[in-house]
Coordinates of N, CA, C and O in Angstrom, one line a residue:
Q1 N -53.9 -14.0 28.5 CA -53.4 -15.2 29.1 C -52.2 -15.8 28.5 O -52.0 -15.7 27.3
V2 N -51.3 -16.1 29.5 CA -50.1 -16.8 29.0 C -50.2 -18.2 29.5 O -50.4 -18.5 30.7
D3 N -49.9 -19.2 28.6 CA -50.0 -20.6 28.9 C -51.2 -21.1 29.7 O -51.3 -21.8 30.5
G4 N -52.4 -20.4 29.1 CA -53.7 -20.8 29.7 C -54.0 -20.3 31.0 O -55.1 -20.6 31.5
K5 N -53.1 -19.4 31.6 CA -53.5 -18.8 32.9 C -53.7 -17.3 32.7 O -53.0 -16.8 32.0
V6 N -54.8 -16.8 33.3 CA -54.9 -15.3 33.1 C -53.9 -14.6 33.8 O -53.7 -14.8 35.0
R7 N -53.2 -13.7 33.1 CA -52.3 -12.8 33.7 C -52.8 -11.4 33.5 O -53.0 -11.0 32.4
T8 N -52.8 -10.6 34.7 CA -53.3 -9.2 34.5 C -52.1 -8.3 34.4 O -52.3 -7.1 33.9
D9 N -50.9 -8.7 34.8 CA -49.8 -7.8 34.7 C -49.4 -7.6 33.2 O -49.2 -8.6 32.6
M10 N -49.4 -6.4 32.9 CA -49.2 -6.1 31.5 C -47.8 -6.5 31.0 O -47.4 -6.8 29.8
F11 N -46.8 -6.5 32.0 CA -45.4 -6.9 31.7 C -45.0 -8.3 32.1 O -43.8 -8.5 32.3
Y12 N -46.1 -9.2 32.1 CA -45.8 -10.5 32.5 C -44.8 -11.1 31.5 O -44.9 -11.0 30.3
P13 N -43.7 -11.7 32.0 CA -42.7 -12.2 31.0 C -43.2 -13.5 30.4 O -43.6 -14.4 31.0
A14 N -42.9 -13.6 29.0 CA -43.3 -14.8 28.2 C -42.1 -15.0 27.5 O -41.3 -14.2 27.1
G15 N -41.9 -16.4 27.3 CA -40.7 -16.9 26.6 C -40.9 -17.8 25.4 O -42.1 -17.9 25.1
F16 N -39.8 -18.2 24.9 CA -39.8 -19.2 23.7 C -40.9 -20.3 23.9 O -41.0 -20.9 25.0
M17 N -41.8 -20.6 23.0 CA -42.8 -21.8 23.0 C -44.0 -21.4 23.8 O -45.0 -22.2 23.8
D18 N -44.1 -20.2 24.5 CA -45.2 -19.9 25.3 C -46.5 -19.6 24.4 O -46.2 -19.1 23.5
T19 N -47.6 -20.0 24.8 CA -48.8 -19.6 24.1 C -49.5 -18.4 24.7 O -49.6 -18.4 26.0
V20 N -49.8 -17.5 23.9 CA -50.4 -16.3 24.5 C -51.8 -16.2 23.9 O -52.0 -16.3 22.7
Q21 N -52.9 -16.1 24.8 CA -54.3 -16.1 24.2 C -54.9 -14.7 24.5 O -54.7 -14.2 25.7
I22 N -55.5 -14.1 23.6 CA -56.2 -12.9 23.8 C -57.8 -13.1 23.7 O -58.2 -13.5 22.6
E23 N -58.3 -13.1 25.0 CA -59.8 -13.5 25.0 C -60.6 -12.6 24.1 O -61.4 -13.1 23.3
K24 N -60.5 -11.2 24.1 CA -61.4 -10.4 23.5 C -61.4 -10.6 22.0 O -62.4 -10.6 21.3
T25 N -60.2 -10.8 21.4 CA -60.0 -10.9 20.1 C -60.1 -12.4 19.6 O -60.1 -12.8 18.4
K26 N -60.1 -13.3 20.5 CA -60.2 -14.7 20.3 C -58.9 -15.1 19.5 O -59.1 -16.0 18.5
E27 N -57.8 -14.6 19.6 CA -56.6 -14.9 19.0 C -55.8 -15.6 19.9 O -55.7 -15.4 21.1
N28 N -55.0 -16.6 19.3 CA -53.9 -17.3 19.9 C -52.5 -17.2 19.2 O -52.6 -17.1 18.0
F29 N -51.5 -17.0 20.0 CA -50.2 -16.9 19.5 C -49.3 -17.8 20.1 O -49.5 -18.2 21.2
R30 N -48.2 -18.2 19.5 CA -47.0 -18.8 20.1 C -45.9 -18.1 19.8 O -45.6 -17.6 18.8
L31 N -45.0 -17.9 21.0 CA -43.8 -17.2 20.7 C -42.7 -18.1 20.1 O -42.4 -19.1 20.8
L32 N -42.3 -17.8 19.0 CA -41.2 -18.5 18.3 C -40.2 -17.6 17.8 O -40.3 -16.3 17.8
Y33 N -39.1 -18.1 17.3 CA -38.1 -17.2 16.8 C -38.2 -17.2 15.2 O -38.5 -18.2 14.6
D34 N -38.0 -16.0 14.6 CA -38.0 -16.0 13.2 C -36.3 -16.2 12.9 O -35.5 -16.3 13.7
T35 N -36.1 -16.4 11.6 CA -34.8 -16.8 11.2 C -33.6 -15.6 11.5 O -32.5 -15.9 11.4
K36 N -34.2 -14.4 11.8 CA -33.2 -13.4 12.2 C -32.9 -13.5 13.6 O -32.3 -12.6 14.2
G37 N -33.5 -14.4 14.3 CA -33.2 -14.6 15.7 C -34.1 -13.7 16.6 O -33.8 -13.4 17.7
R38 N -35.2 -13.1 16.1 CA -36.1 -12.2 16.9 C -37.3 -13.0 17.2 O -37.7 -14.0 16.6
F39 N -38.0 -12.6 18.3 CA -39.2 -13.2 18.7 C -40.3 -12.9 17.7 O -40.3 -11.8 17.4
A40 N -41.0 -13.9 17.4 CA -42.1 -13.6 16.4 C -43.4 -14.1 17.1 O -43.4 -15.3 17.7
M41 N -44.5 -13.2 17.1 CA -45.8 -13.7 17.6 C -46.4 -14.5 16.4 O -46.9 -14.0 15.4
H42 N -46.3 -15.9 16.5 CA -46.9 -16.6 15.4 C -48.3 -17.1 15.7 O -48.6 -17.6 16.7
K43 N -49.2 -16.7 14.9 CA -50.6 -17.0 15.1 C -50.9 -18.5 14.9 O -50.5 -19.1 13.9
I44 N -51.7 -19.1 15.9 CA -52.0 -20.5 15.8 C -53.5 -20.7 15.9 O -54.2 -19.8 16.4
S45 N -53.9 -21.9 15.7 CA -55.4 -22.3 15.8 C -55.6 -22.5 17.2 O -54.7 -22.8 18.0
K46 N -56.8 -22.6 17.5 CA -57.4 -22.9 18.9 C -56.9 -24.3 19.4 O -56.5 -24.4 20.6
E47 N -56.8 -25.3 18.4 CA -56.4 -26.5 18.9 C -55.0 -26.6 19.3 O -54.6 -27.3 20.2
E48 N -54.1 -25.8 18.5 CA -52.7 -25.9 18.7 C -52.4 -25.1 20.1 O -51.4 -25.3 20.7
A49 N -53.3 -24.2 20.4 CA -53.0 -23.4 21.6 C -53.2 -24.2 22.9 O -52.8 -23.7 23.9
T50 N -53.7 -25.4 22.8 CA -53.9 -26.3 24.0 C -52.5 -26.9 24.3 O -52.7 -27.7 25.4
Y51 N -51.7 -27.0 23.6 CA -50.3 -27.7 24.1 C -49.2 -26.7 23.7 O -49.2 -25.8 23.0
K52 N -48.0 -27.1 24.5 CA -46.7 -26.5 24.1 C -45.7 -27.5 24.2 O -45.8 -28.5 24.8
L53 N -44.5 -27.2 23.6 CA -43.4 -28.2 23.7 C -42.4 -27.7 24.7 O -42.2 -26.4 24.8
C54 N -41.9 -28.5 25.5 CA -40.9 -28.1 26.6 C -39.6 -29.0 26.4 O -39.7 -30.1 26.2
R55 N -38.5 -28.3 26.5 CA -37.2 -29.1 26.3 C -36.8 -29.5 27.8 O -36.8 -28.8 28.7
V56 N -36.6 -30.8 27.8 CA -36.1 -31.3 29.1 C -34.7 -30.9 29.5 O -33.8 -31.3 28.8
K57 N -34.6 -30.3 30.6 CA -33.2 -29.7 31.0 C -32.3 -30.9 31.8 O -31.4 -31.0 31.5
K58 N -33.1 -31.3 32.8 CA -32.5 -32.4 33.5 C -33.4 -33.4 34.1 O -34.7 -33.0 34.3
V59 N -33.1 -34.6 34.4 CA -34.0 -35.7 34.8 C -33.2 -36.2 36.0 O -32.1 -36.5 36.0
F60 N -34.1 -36.3 37.3 CA -33.3 -36.8 38.4 C -34.4 -37.4 39.4 O -35.6 -37.4 39.1
R61 N -33.8 -38.1 40.4 CA -34.7 -38.7 41.3 C -34.9 -37.8 42.5 O -33.9 -37.2 43.0
G62 N -36.2 -37.6 42.9 CA -36.4 -36.7 44.0 C -36.6 -37.5 45.3 O -36.1 -38.7 45.4
P63 N -37.2 -37.0 46.4 CA -37.4 -37.7 47.5 C -38.2 -38.9 47.3 O -39.0 -39.1 46.4
K64 N -37.8 -40.1 48.1 CA -38.2 -41.4 48.0 C -38.2 -42.0 46.6 O -39.1 -42.8 46.1
G65 N -37.2 -41.5 45.8 CA -36.9 -42.1 44.4 C -37.8 -41.7 43.4 O -38.0 -42.4 42.4
T66 N -38.8 -40.7 43.6 CA -39.6 -40.3 42.5 C -38.9 -39.7 41.4 O -38.0 -38.7 41.6
P67 N -39.2 -40.1 40.1 CA -38.4 -39.5 39.0 C -38.9 -38.1 38.8 O -40.2 -37.9 38.8
Y68 N -38.1 -37.1 38.4 CA -38.6 -35.7 38.1 C -37.9 -35.3 36.9 O -36.8 -35.8 36.7
C69 N -38.6 -34.4 36.2 CA -37.7 -33.8 35.1 C -38.0 -32.3 35.0 O -39.2 -31.9 35.4
I70 N -37.1 -31.6 34.8 CA -37.2 -30.1 34.8 C -37.1 -29.6 33.3 O -36.2 -30.0 32.6
T71 N -38.1 -28.7 32.9 CA -38.1 -28.2 31.6 C -37.4 -26.9 31.5 O -37.2 -26.2 32.4
H72 N -37.3 -26.5 30.2 CA -36.5 -25.1 29.9 C -37.3 -24.0 30.5 O -36.7 -23.0 30.7
D73 N -38.7 -24.1 30.7 CA -39.4 -22.9 31.2 C -39.7 -23.1 32.7 O -40.5 -22.5 33.3
G74 N -38.8 -23.9 33.4 CA -38.9 -24.0 34.8 C -40.0 -24.8 35.5 O -40.4 -24.7 36.6
R75 N -40.7 -25.7 34.5 CA -41.7 -26.5 35.2 C -41.0 -27.8 35.8 O -40.0 -28.3 35.1
T76 N -41.6 -28.4 36.7 CA -41.1 -29.7 37.2 C -42.2 -30.7 37.0 O -43.4 -30.5 37.4
L77 N -41.9 -31.7 36.2 CA -42.8 -32.8 35.9 C -42.5 -34.0 36.8 O -41.4 -34.5 36.7
R78 N -43.4 -34.5 37.5 CA -43.2 -35.7 38.3 C -43.5 -37.0 37.5 O -44.4 -36.9 36.6
Y79 N -42.9 -38.1 37.8 CA -43.2 -39.3 37.1 C -43.2 -39.1 35.5 O -44.2 -39.4 34.9
P80 N -42.1 -38.6 35.0 CA -42.2 -38.5 33.4 C -42.2 -39.8 32.9 O -41.7 -40.9 33.6
D81 N -42.4 -40.0 31.6 CA -42.2 -41.3 30.8 C -40.7 -41.7 31.0 O -39.8 -40.9 30.9
P82 N -40.4 -43.0 31.4 CA -39.1 -43.4 31.6 C -38.2 -43.3 30.5 O -37.0 -43.2 30.6
D83 N -38.7 -43.2 29.2 CA -37.9 -42.9 28.1 C -37.3 -41.5 28.1 O -36.4 -41.3 27.2
V84 N -37.8 -40.6 28.7 CA -37.5 -39.1 28.6 C -36.2 -38.9 29.2 O -35.9 -39.1 30.4
K85 N -35.2 -38.4 28.4 CA -33.9 -38.1 28.8 C -33.6 -36.6 28.6 O -34.5 -35.9 27.9
T86 N -32.5 -36.1 29.1 CA -32.1 -34.6 28.9 C -32.0 -34.4 27.3 O -31.8 -35.3 26.7
N87 N -32.4 -33.1 27.0 CA -32.4 -32.7 25.6 C -33.6 -33.2 24.8 O -33.9 -32.8 23.6
D88 N -34.4 -34.1 25.3 CA -35.6 -34.5 24.5 C -36.7 -33.3 24.7 O -36.5 -32.4 25.5
S89 N -37.7 -33.4 24.0 CA -38.9 -32.4 24.2 C -40.1 -33.2 24.6 O -40.3 -34.3 24.2
V90 N -40.8 -32.7 25.4 CA -42.2 -33.2 25.9 C -43.2 -32.3 25.5 O -43.1 -31.0 25.5
R91 N -44.4 -32.8 25.2 CA -45.5 -32.1 24.8 C -46.5 -31.9 25.9 O -46.9 -33.0 26.5
L92 N -46.7 -30.7 26.4 CA -47.6 -30.6 27.6 C -49.0 -30.1 27.3 O -49.0 -29.1 26.3
E93 N -49.9 -30.5 28.0 CA -51.2 -30.0 27.8 C -51.2 -28.6 28.7 O -50.6 -28.6 29.6
I94 N -51.8 -27.5 28.1 CA -51.6 -26.3 28.7 C -52.2 -26.0 30.1 O -51.6 -25.9 31.1
P95 N -53.5 -26.0 30.2 CA -53.9 -25.5 31.5 C -53.5 -26.5 32.6 O -53.1 -26.1 33.7
S96 N -53.4 -27.8 32.3 CA -53.1 -28.7 33.4 C -51.7 -29.1 33.6 O -51.2 -29.5 34.6
G97 N -50.9 -28.8 32.6 CA -49.5 -29.1 32.6 C -49.1 -30.6 32.5 O -48.1 -31.0 33.1
K98 N -50.0 -31.5 32.1 CA -49.8 -32.9 32.0 C -49.0 -33.2 30.8 O -49.1 -32.5 29.7
M99 N -48.2 -34.3 30.8 CA -47.4 -34.6 29.7 C -48.3 -35.5 28.7 O -49.0 -36.4 29.1
L100 N -48.3 -35.0 27.4 CA -49.1 -35.9 26.4 C -48.3 -36.8 25.6 O -48.7 -37.9 25.3
D101 N -47.0 -36.3 25.4 CA -46.2 -37.0 24.4 C -44.8 -36.7 24.5 O -44.6 -35.5 25.0
H102 N -43.9 -37.4 23.9 CA -42.4 -36.7 23.9 C -41.7 -37.2 22.8 O -42.3 -38.2 21.9
V103 N -40.8 -36.5 22.3 CA -39.9 -36.8 21.2 C -38.5 -36.8 21.6 O -38.0 -35.9 22.3
K104 N -37.8 -37.9 21.1 CA -36.5 -38.1 21.5 C -35.4 -37.1 20.9 O -35.7 -36.6 19.7
F105 N -34.3 -36.8 21.4 CA -33.3 -36.1 20.7 C -32.4 -37.1 20.0 O -31.7 -37.9 20.5
E106 N -32.7 -37.3 18.7 CA -31.9 -38.3 17.9 C -31.8 -37.9 16.5 O -32.7 -37.0 15.9
P107 N -30.9 -38.3 15.7 CA -30.6 -37.9 14.3 C -32.0 -38.2 13.5 O -32.5 -39.2 13.8
G108 N -32.3 -37.3 12.5 CA -33.4 -37.6 11.7 C -34.7 -36.9 12.2 O -35.7 -36.8 11.5
N109 N -34.6 -36.3 13.5 CA -35.8 -35.5 13.9 C -35.6 -34.1 13.7 O -34.5 -33.6 13.4
T110 N -36.8 -33.4 13.6 CA -36.7 -31.9 13.3 C -36.5 -31.2 14.6 O -37.0 -31.5 15.6
A111 N -35.7 -30.2 14.5 CA -35.3 -29.2 15.6 C -35.2 -27.9 15.2 O -35.0 -27.5 14.1
M112 N -35.5 -27.0 16.2 CA -35.3 -25.5 16.1 C -34.2 -25.0 16.9 O -34.1 -25.5 17.9
I113 N -33.5 -24.1 16.5 CA -32.3 -23.6 17.3 C -32.9 -22.4 18.1 O -33.5 -21.5 17.6
S114 N -32.6 -22.5 19.4 CA -33.1 -21.5 20.3 C -32.0 -20.6 20.9 O -32.4 -20.0 21.9
G115 N -30.8 -20.6 20.4 CA -29.8 -19.7 20.9 C -28.8 -19.7 20.0 O -28.6 -20.5 19.1
G116 N -27.8 -18.6 20.1 CA -26.6 -18.6 19.3 C -26.9 -17.9 18.0 O -28.0 -17.4 17.7
N117 N -26.0 -18.0 17.0 CA -26.1 -17.3 15.7 C -27.1 -17.8 14.8 O -27.5 -17.2 14.0
N118 N -27.6 -19.1 14.9 CA -28.5 -19.7 14.2 C -29.8 -19.7 14.7 O -30.7 -20.5 14.1
T119 N -30.1 -18.8 15.7 CA -31.4 -18.8 16.3 C -32.6 -18.8 15.3 O -32.5 -17.9 14.4
G120 N -33.5 -19.7 15.5 CA -34.8 -19.6 14.7 C -34.7 -20.4 13.4 O -35.7 -20.6 12.7
R121 N -33.5 -21.1 13.2 CA -33.4 -22.0 12.1 C -34.0 -23.3 12.5 O -33.9 -23.7 13.5
V122 N -34.6 -23.9 11.4 CA -35.2 -25.3 11.7 C -34.5 -26.2 10.8 O -34.4 -26.0 9.6
G123 N -34.1 -27.3 11.3 CA -33.5 -28.4 10.5 C -33.5 -29.7 11.0 O -34.2 -29.9 12.0
I124 N -33.1 -30.7 10.3 CA -33.1 -32.1 10.7 C -31.8 -32.4 11.3 O -30.7 -32.1 10.8
I125 N -31.8 -33.1 12.4 CA -30.5 -33.3 13.2 C -29.8 -34.4 12.4 O -30.3 -35.5 12.2
Q126 N -28.6 -34.1 12.0 CA -27.8 -35.0 11.3 C -26.9 -35.9 12.2 O -27.1 -37.1 12.3
H127 N -26.0 -35.3 13.0 CA -25.3 -36.0 14.1 C -24.8 -35.1 15.0 O -25.0 -33.9 15.0
R128 N -24.3 -35.8 16.1 CA -23.9 -35.1 17.4 C -22.5 -35.5 17.6 O -22.1 -36.6 17.8
E129 N -21.6 -34.5 17.8 CA -20.3 -34.7 18.1 C -20.1 -34.5 19.6 O -20.4 -33.6 20.2
R130 N -19.6 -35.6 20.2 CA -19.4 -35.7 21.6 C -18.1 -35.1 22.1 O -17.1 -35.5 21.5
H131 N -18.1 -34.2 23.0 CA -16.9 -33.6 23.4 C -17.1 -33.6 25.0 O -17.5 -32.6 25.6
P132 N -16.7 -34.7 25.6 CA -16.9 -34.7 27.1 C -16.1 -33.5 27.8 O -15.0 -33.4 27.3
G133 N -16.8 -32.9 28.7 CA -16.1 -31.8 29.4 C -16.1 -30.4 28.7 O -15.8 -29.4 29.3
S134 N -16.6 -30.3 27.4 CA -16.7 -29.1 26.8 C -18.1 -29.2 26.0 O -18.9 -30.0 26.2
F135 N -18.3 -28.2 25.1 CA -19.5 -28.2 24.4 C -19.7 -29.2 23.4 O -18.8 -29.4 22.5
E136 N -20.8 -29.9 23.4 CA -21.1 -30.9 22.4 C -21.7 -30.1 21.2 O -22.5 -29.2 21.3
I137 N -21.2 -30.5 19.9 CA -21.8 -29.8 18.7 C -22.8 -30.6 18.0 O -22.5 -31.9 17.9
V138 N -23.8 -30.1 17.6 CA -24.8 -30.8 16.8 C -24.9 -30.2 15.4 O -24.9 -29.1 15.1
H139 N -24.9 -31.2 14.4 CA -25.0 -30.6 13.0 C -26.4 -30.9 12.5 O -27.0 -31.9 12.6
L140 N -27.0 -29.9 11.8 CA -28.3 -29.9 11.4 C -28.3 -29.5 9.8 O -27.4 -29.0 9.3
K141 N -29.4 -29.9 9.2 CA -29.5 -29.6 7.7 C -31.0 -29.1 7.5 O -31.9 -29.8 8.0
D142 N -31.1 -27.9 6.9 CA -32.5 -27.5 6.8 C -33.1 -27.9 5.4 O -32.5 -28.6 4.7
A143 N -34.4 -27.6 5.3 CA -35.1 -28.1 4.2 C -34.6 -27.7 2.8 O -34.8 -28.4 1.8
A144 N -33.9 -26.6 2.8 CA -33.2 -26.1 1.5 C -31.8 -26.8 1.2 O -31.3 -26.5 0.4
G145 N -31.5 -27.6 2.2 CA -30.2 -28.4 2.0 C -29.0 -27.8 2.6 O -27.9 -28.2 2.5
H146 N -29.1 -26.6 3.3 CA -27.9 -26.0 4.0 C -27.6 -26.7 5.2 O -28.7 -27.1 6.0
T147 N -26.4 -26.9 5.5 CA -26.0 -27.5 6.9 C -25.5 -26.5 7.7 O -24.9 -25.5 7.3
F148 N -25.8 -26.6 9.0 CA -25.1 -25.7 10.0 C -25.0 -26.4 11.2 O -25.5 -27.5 11.5
A149 N -24.2 -25.8 12.1 CA -23.9 -26.5 13.4 C -24.1 -25.6 14.6 O -23.9 -24.4 14.5
T150 N -24.4 -26.1 15.7 CA -24.5 -25.3 16.9 C -24.2 -26.2 18.2 O -24.0 -27.3 18.1
R151 N -24.2 -25.4 19.3 CA -23.9 -26.3 20.5 C -25.2 -27.0 20.9 O -26.4 -26.6 20.6
L152 N -25.0 -28.1 21.7 CA -26.2 -28.9 22.0 C -27.2 -28.1 22.8 O -28.4 -28.4 22.7
Q153 N -26.9 -27.3 23.7 CA -27.8 -26.7 24.5 C -28.9 -25.7 23.7 O -29.7 -25.3 24.3
N154 N -28.4 -25.4 22.4 CA -29.3 -24.5 21.7 C -30.3 -25.2 20.8 O -31.1 -24.7 20.2
V155 N -30.2 -26.6 20.9 CA -31.1 -27.3 20.0 C -32.3 -27.8 20.7 O -32.3 -28.2 21.8
F156 N -33.5 -27.5 20.1 CA -34.8 -27.7 20.6 C -35.6 -28.6 19.7 O -35.9 -28.1 18.7
V157 N -35.8 -29.9 20.0 CA -36.4 -30.8 19.2 C -38.0 -30.5 19.1 O -38.6 -30.2 20.0
I158 N -38.5 -30.2 17.8 CA -39.8 -29.9 17.7 C -40.7 -30.9 17.0 O -41.9 -30.6 16.7
G159 N -40.1 -32.0 16.6 CA -41.0 -33.0 15.9 C -40.3 -34.2 15.6 O -39.0 -34.4 15.5
K160 N -41.2 -35.3 15.5 CA -40.6 -36.6 15.0 C -40.3 -36.7 13.5 O -41.2 -36.2 12.8
G161 N -39.2 -37.1 13.1 CA -39.0 -37.3 11.7 C -39.0 -35.9 11.1 O -38.4 -34.9 11.7
T162 N -39.4 -35.7 9.8 CA -39.4 -34.3 9.2 C -40.6 -33.6 9.6 O -40.8 -32.4 9.0
K163 N -41.6 -34.1 10.4 CA -42.9 -33.4 10.6 C -42.7 -32.7 11.9 O -42.8 -33.3 12.9
P164 N -42.8 -31.3 11.9 CA -42.8 -30.6 13.2 C -44.3 -30.7 13.8 O -45.2 -30.7 13.1
W165 N -44.3 -30.7 15.1 CA -45.5 -30.8 15.9 C -46.1 -29.5 16.1 O -47.3 -29.4 16.6
I166 N -45.5 -28.4 15.7 CA -46.0 -27.1 15.9 C -46.0 -26.4 14.5 O -45.1 -26.7 13.8
S167 N -46.9 -25.5 14.3 CA -46.8 -24.8 13.0 C -45.7 -23.7 13.1 O -45.3 -23.3 14.2
L168 N -45.0 -23.5 12.0 CA -43.7 -22.6 12.0 C -44.1 -21.2 11.5 O -45.0 -21.1 10.7
P169 N -43.4 -20.2 11.9 CA -43.6 -18.9 11.4 C -43.3 -18.8 9.9 O -42.7 -19.8 9.3
K170 N -43.7 -17.9 9.2 CA -43.5 -17.9 7.7 C -42.0 -18.0 7.4 O -41.2 -17.4 8.0
G171 N -41.7 -18.6 6.3 CA -40.5 -18.9 5.9 C -40.0 -20.3 6.3 O -38.9 -20.7 6.0
G172 N -40.8 -21.0 7.2 CA -40.5 -22.3 7.6 C -39.1 -22.6 8.3 O -38.6 -23.6 8.2
G173 N -38.6 -21.5 8.8 CA -37.3 -21.7 9.6 C -36.2 -21.8 8.6 O -35.0 -22.4 8.9
I174 N -36.3 -21.4 7.3 CA -35.1 -21.5 6.4 C -34.5 -20.1 6.3 O -35.2 -19.2 6.0
R175 N -33.1 -20.1 6.6 CA -32.7 -18.7 6.5 C -32.1 -18.5 5.1 O -31.5 -19.2 4.4
L176 N -32.6 -17.4 4.5 CA -32.2 -17.0 3.2 C -30.8 -16.3 3.2 O -30.4 -15.8 4.1
S177 N -30.1 -16.5 2.1 CA -28.8 -15.9 2.0 C -29.0 -14.4 1.8 O -30.1 -14.0 1.5
I178 N -28.0 -13.6 2.0 CA -28.2 -12.1 2.0 C -28.8 -11.7 0.6 O -29.6 -10.9 0.5
I179 N -28.4 -12.4 -0.5 CA -28.8 -12.1 -1.9 C -30.3 -12.3 -2.1 O -31.1 -11.6 -2.5
E180 N -30.6 -13.6 -1.6 CA -32.0 -14.0 -1.7 C -32.9 -13.1 -0.8 O -34.1 -12.7 -1.1
D181 N -32.5 -12.6 0.3 CA -33.1 -11.8 1.2 C -33.5 -10.5 0.6 O -34.5 -9.9 0.6
R182 N -32.4 -10.0 -0.1 CA -32.5 -8.7 -0.7 C -33.6 -8.8 -1.9 O -34.5 -8.0 -2.1
A183 N -33.5 -9.9 -2.7 CA -34.4 -10.2 -3.7 C -35.8 -10.2 -3.2 O -36.7 -9.6 -3.9
A184 N -36.1 -10.9 -2.2 CA -37.3 -11.0 -1.6 C -37.9 -9.6 -1.1 O -39.1 -9.2 -1.4
K185 N -37.0 -8.8 -0.6 CA -37.4 -7.5 -0.1 C -37.7 -6.5 -1.3 O -38.6 -5.8 -1.2
M186 N -36.9 -6.7 -2.3 CA -37.0 -5.8 -3.5 C -38.4 -6.1 -4.2 O -39.1 -5.3 -4.8
A187 N -38.8 -7.5 -4.2 CA -39.9 -7.9 -4.9 C -41.2 -7.3 -4.2 O -42.2 -7.1 -4.9
K188 N -41.0 -6.9 -2.9 CA -42.1 -6.3 -2.3 C -42.4 -4.9 -2.7 O -43.5 -4.3 -2.9

């Protein structure tokens, strides 16, 4: 099952933040990135498998002025919370696709990078450089105190303040330097 719907096609595409449930083994996974930028099947509890986070790509008015928002995985939500703007994340209930909660894109919140060289890193948004007409740059700082920057469209807010709403793959989204990485591998 992908996102709570049974899929029989073995090659059904699943993307970032999707939950995959395997009935027979009673296992639940969420697709996240590890710090090397690869997809990781991250094992989650049954409770956590009932929701996913979606990044809002755009918000607009549809026919008869109904507000709509479009998420990163192609869902359309009607009548979203009026506070929800582009780049925010909403928490969806899985089988029904209803909105449970949302978190704003603002400094001080936790975010995961979902594209570019820093894919898979998790940090706290420090500030956002506005560049009208070209790419806006967001500066983040991870739990180990390293700072890094990326384009706005790669930033995916995953939690209010320093607490993420989803469990993270091992390593907690902190990228090790080459030397630390080697030390960790040698220790094994």
